[in-house]
Amino acid sequence: MIRVNIQQQVLHFIVFLVIQIPFLYKLILFNSAFGFFYIGFILFLPYALNRSLTMVIAFLTGLIIDAFSNTPGIHASACILVAFVKDGWFNLMMGTSDDDVYLDWNELKVWGSIKYLLPLIFIHHIIIFTVENGGFNSFGFLFSKILYSTLYSFIIVFGLSFLMAPKARRI
């Protein structure tokens, strides 16, 4: 059975949002890489947490980002999809169904983080930028924006997961 440390989850929520909201549209690399690293909070929600609860948390997280970025529902819908598929994707990539898995750097390490985080961040960014663009117009620019933003967000989420992991188990 999974044990959820609510205080730790609230701290993670605050850390990801405090980092995301002030820098939402200020940290843009080369006019094509946007850092949406709040998605890390959803990706690191405890494994096997009730799916409905996970989706409600993802919706509220996306809604808060939508409120600050003036995007009506784009982030909320992308977060809901990621929350819906994250446990299934973890099972597929890691080949485990143990309920006592903690989704942090200590559990995933480098290769596990790449296999778990990168595709889900890519899906999140596809939804955001495709809806924002109004479809697949200017496909080359849209794809480069998705790709560069995914890499940028992955680096930030990976770094934050390393920094937030308990130091005693980090080795």
Coordinates of C-alpha atoms in Angstrom, one line a residue:
M1 CA 0.0 0.0 0.0
I2 CA 1.3 3.4 -0.9
R3 CA 2.0 5.9 1.9
V4 CA 1.7 9.5 0.8
N5 CA 3.6 12.1 2.7
I6 CA 1.2 15.0 2.3
Q7 CA 3.6 17.6 3.7
Q8 CA 6.3 16.6 1.3
Q9 CA 3.8 16.7 -1.6
V10 CA 2.6 20.2 -0.6
L11 CA 6.3 21.3 -0.4
H12 CA 6.9 19.9 -3.9
F13 CA 3.8 21.7 -5.2
I14 CA 5.0 25.0 -3.8
V15 CA 8.6 24.5 -5.1
F16 CA 7.5 23.7 -8.6
L17 CA 4.9 26.6 -8.7
V18 CA 7.2 29.1 -7.1
I19 CA 9.8 28.3 -9.7
Q20 CA 7.3 28.2 -12.6
I21 CA 5.0 31.2 -12.1
P22 CA 7.5 34.1 -11.9
F23 CA 9.6 32.7 -14.7
L24 CA 6.7 31.4 -16.9
Y25 CA 7.4 33.6 -19.9
K26 CA 10.7 35.2 -18.9
L27 CA 13.1 32.3 -19.3
I28 CA 12.8 31.6 -23.1
L29 CA 15.8 30.2 -24.9
F30 CA 16.4 31.4 -28.5
N31 CA 12.7 32.3 -28.9
S32 CA 11.7 28.7 -29.2
A33 CA 12.3 26.9 -25.9
F34 CA 9.8 27.5 -23.2
G35 CA 10.3 25.9 -19.8
F36 CA 7.2 24.3 -18.4
F37 CA 8.8 22.5 -15.5
Y38 CA 5.6 22.5 -13.3
I39 CA 4.9 19.2 -15.1
G40 CA 7.5 17.7 -12.8
F41 CA 5.2 18.0 -9.9
I42 CA 2.6 15.8 -11.6
L43 CA 5.2 13.3 -12.9
F44 CA 6.6 12.8 -9.4
L45 CA 3.2 12.3 -7.7
P46 CA 3.3 9.0 -5.9
Y47 CA 3.0 5.9 -8.0
A48 CA -0.3 4.1 -7.8
L49 CA -2.1 7.1 -6.1
N50 CA -5.8 6.9 -6.9
R51 CA -6.1 7.9 -10.5
S52 CA -9.1 10.2 -9.9
L53 CA -7.2 12.1 -7.2
T54 CA -4.1 12.3 -9.4
M55 CA -6.2 13.8 -12.2
V56 CA -7.9 16.3 -9.9
I57 CA -4.5 17.4 -8.6
A58 CA -3.2 17.7 -12.2
F59 CA -6.3 19.7 -13.2
L60 CA -5.9 22.1 -10.3
T61 CA -2.1 22.5 -11.1
G62 CA -2.8 23.2 -14.7
L63 CA -5.7 25.6 -13.8
I64 CA -3.3 27.6 -11.6
I65 CA -0.8 27.8 -14.4
D66 CA -3.6 28.7 -16.9
A67 CA -4.7 31.5 -14.6
F68 CA -1.3 33.1 -14.5
S69 CA -0.5 32.6 -18.2
N70 CA -3.9 33.6 -19.6
T71 CA -4.4 30.3 -21.5
P72 CA -7.9 29.1 -20.9
G73 CA -7.6 25.4 -20.1
I74 CA -4.6 24.5 -22.3
H75 CA -2.3 23.6 -19.4
A76 CA -5.1 21.9 -17.4
S77 CA -6.0 19.6 -20.3
A78 CA -2.4 18.7 -21.0
C79 CA -1.8 18.0 -17.2
I80 CA -4.9 15.7 -17.1
L81 CA -3.7 13.6 -20.0
V82 CA -0.2 13.2 -18.5
A83 CA -1.7 12.3 -15.1
F84 CA -4.0 9.7 -16.8
V85 CA -1.1 7.9 -18.5
K86 CA 1.8 8.3 -16.1
D87 CA 1.4 5.1 -14.1
G88 CA 0.7 3.0 -17.2
W89 CA 3.8 4.5 -18.9
F90 CA 5.9 3.8 -15.8
N91 CA 4.8 0.1 -15.8
L92 CA 5.6 -0.1 -19.5
M93 CA 9.0 1.5 -19.2
M94 CA 10.2 0.1 -15.9
G95 CA 8.4 -3.3 -16.0
T96 CA 7.2 -3.0 -12.4
S97 CA 3.8 -3.0 -10.7
D98 CA 5.0 -2.7 -7.1
D99 CA 2.9 -0.2 -5.2
D100 CA 5.8 1.0 -3.0
V101 CA 7.7 2.7 -5.8
Y102 CA 8.7 6.3 -5.1
L103 CA 9.0 8.4 -8.3
D104 CA 12.1 10.3 -7.5
W105 CA 15.7 10.5 -8.7
N106 CA 16.8 7.8 -6.3
E107 CA 14.4 5.3 -7.8
L108 CA 14.7 6.3 -11.5
K109 CA 18.4 7.2 -11.8
V110 CA 19.5 8.8 -15.1
W111 CA 18.3 6.2 -17.6
G112 CA 15.0 5.6 -15.9
S113 CA 14.4 9.4 -15.8
I114 CA 15.0 9.6 -19.5
K115 CA 12.7 6.7 -20.3
Y116 CA 10.0 7.9 -17.9
L117 CA 10.1 11.7 -17.9
L118 CA 11.1 12.6 -21.5
P119 CA 8.2 11.0 -23.4
L120 CA 5.6 12.3 -21.0
I121 CA 7.0 15.9 -21.1
F122 CA 7.0 15.6 -24.9
I123 CA 3.3 14.6 -24.9
H124 CA 2.5 17.5 -22.6
H125 CA 4.3 19.9 -24.8
I126 CA 2.7 18.6 -28.0
I127 CA -0.7 19.3 -26.6
I128 CA 0.2 22.8 -25.3
F129 CA 1.9 24.0 -28.4
T130 CA -0.5 22.4 -30.9
V131 CA -3.6 23.9 -29.2
E132 CA -1.8 27.2 -28.8
N133 CA -0.8 27.2 -32.5
G134 CA -4.3 26.3 -33.6
G135 CA -3.3 23.0 -35.3
F136 CA -0.3 21.9 -37.3
N137 CA 0.3 25.1 -39.3
S138 CA 3.9 25.9 -39.7
F139 CA 4.8 22.4 -38.8
G140 CA 8.6 22.9 -38.8
F141 CA 8.5 25.8 -36.4
L142 CA 5.9 24.0 -34.2
F143 CA 8.0 20.8 -34.1
S144 CA 11.2 22.8 -33.2
K145 CA 9.3 24.6 -30.5
I146 CA 8.0 21.3 -29.0
L147 CA 11.4 19.6 -29.2
Y148 CA 13.5 22.4 -27.7
S149 CA 10.9 23.1 -25.0
T150 CA 10.8 19.4 -24.1
L151 CA 14.6 19.3 -23.8
Y152 CA 14.6 22.5 -21.7
S153 CA 11.8 21.3 -19.4
F154 CA 13.4 17.9 -19.0
I155 CA 16.7 19.4 -17.9
I156 CA 15.0 21.6 -15.4
V157 CA 12.7 18.8 -14.1
F158 CA 15.6 16.3 -13.9
G159 CA 17.7 18.8 -12.0
L160 CA 15.0 19.6 -9.6
S161 CA 14.3 15.9 -9.0
F162 CA 18.0 15.4 -8.2
L163 CA 18.0 18.4 -5.8
M164 CA 14.8 17.4 -4.1
A165 CA 15.8 13.7 -3.6
P166 CA 16.8 12.7 -0.1
K167 CA 20.6 13.0 0.2
A168 CA 21.0 9.8 2.2
R169 CA 19.7 7.7 -0.7
R170 CA 21.1 9.8 -3.6
I171 CA 24.2 7.6 -4.1

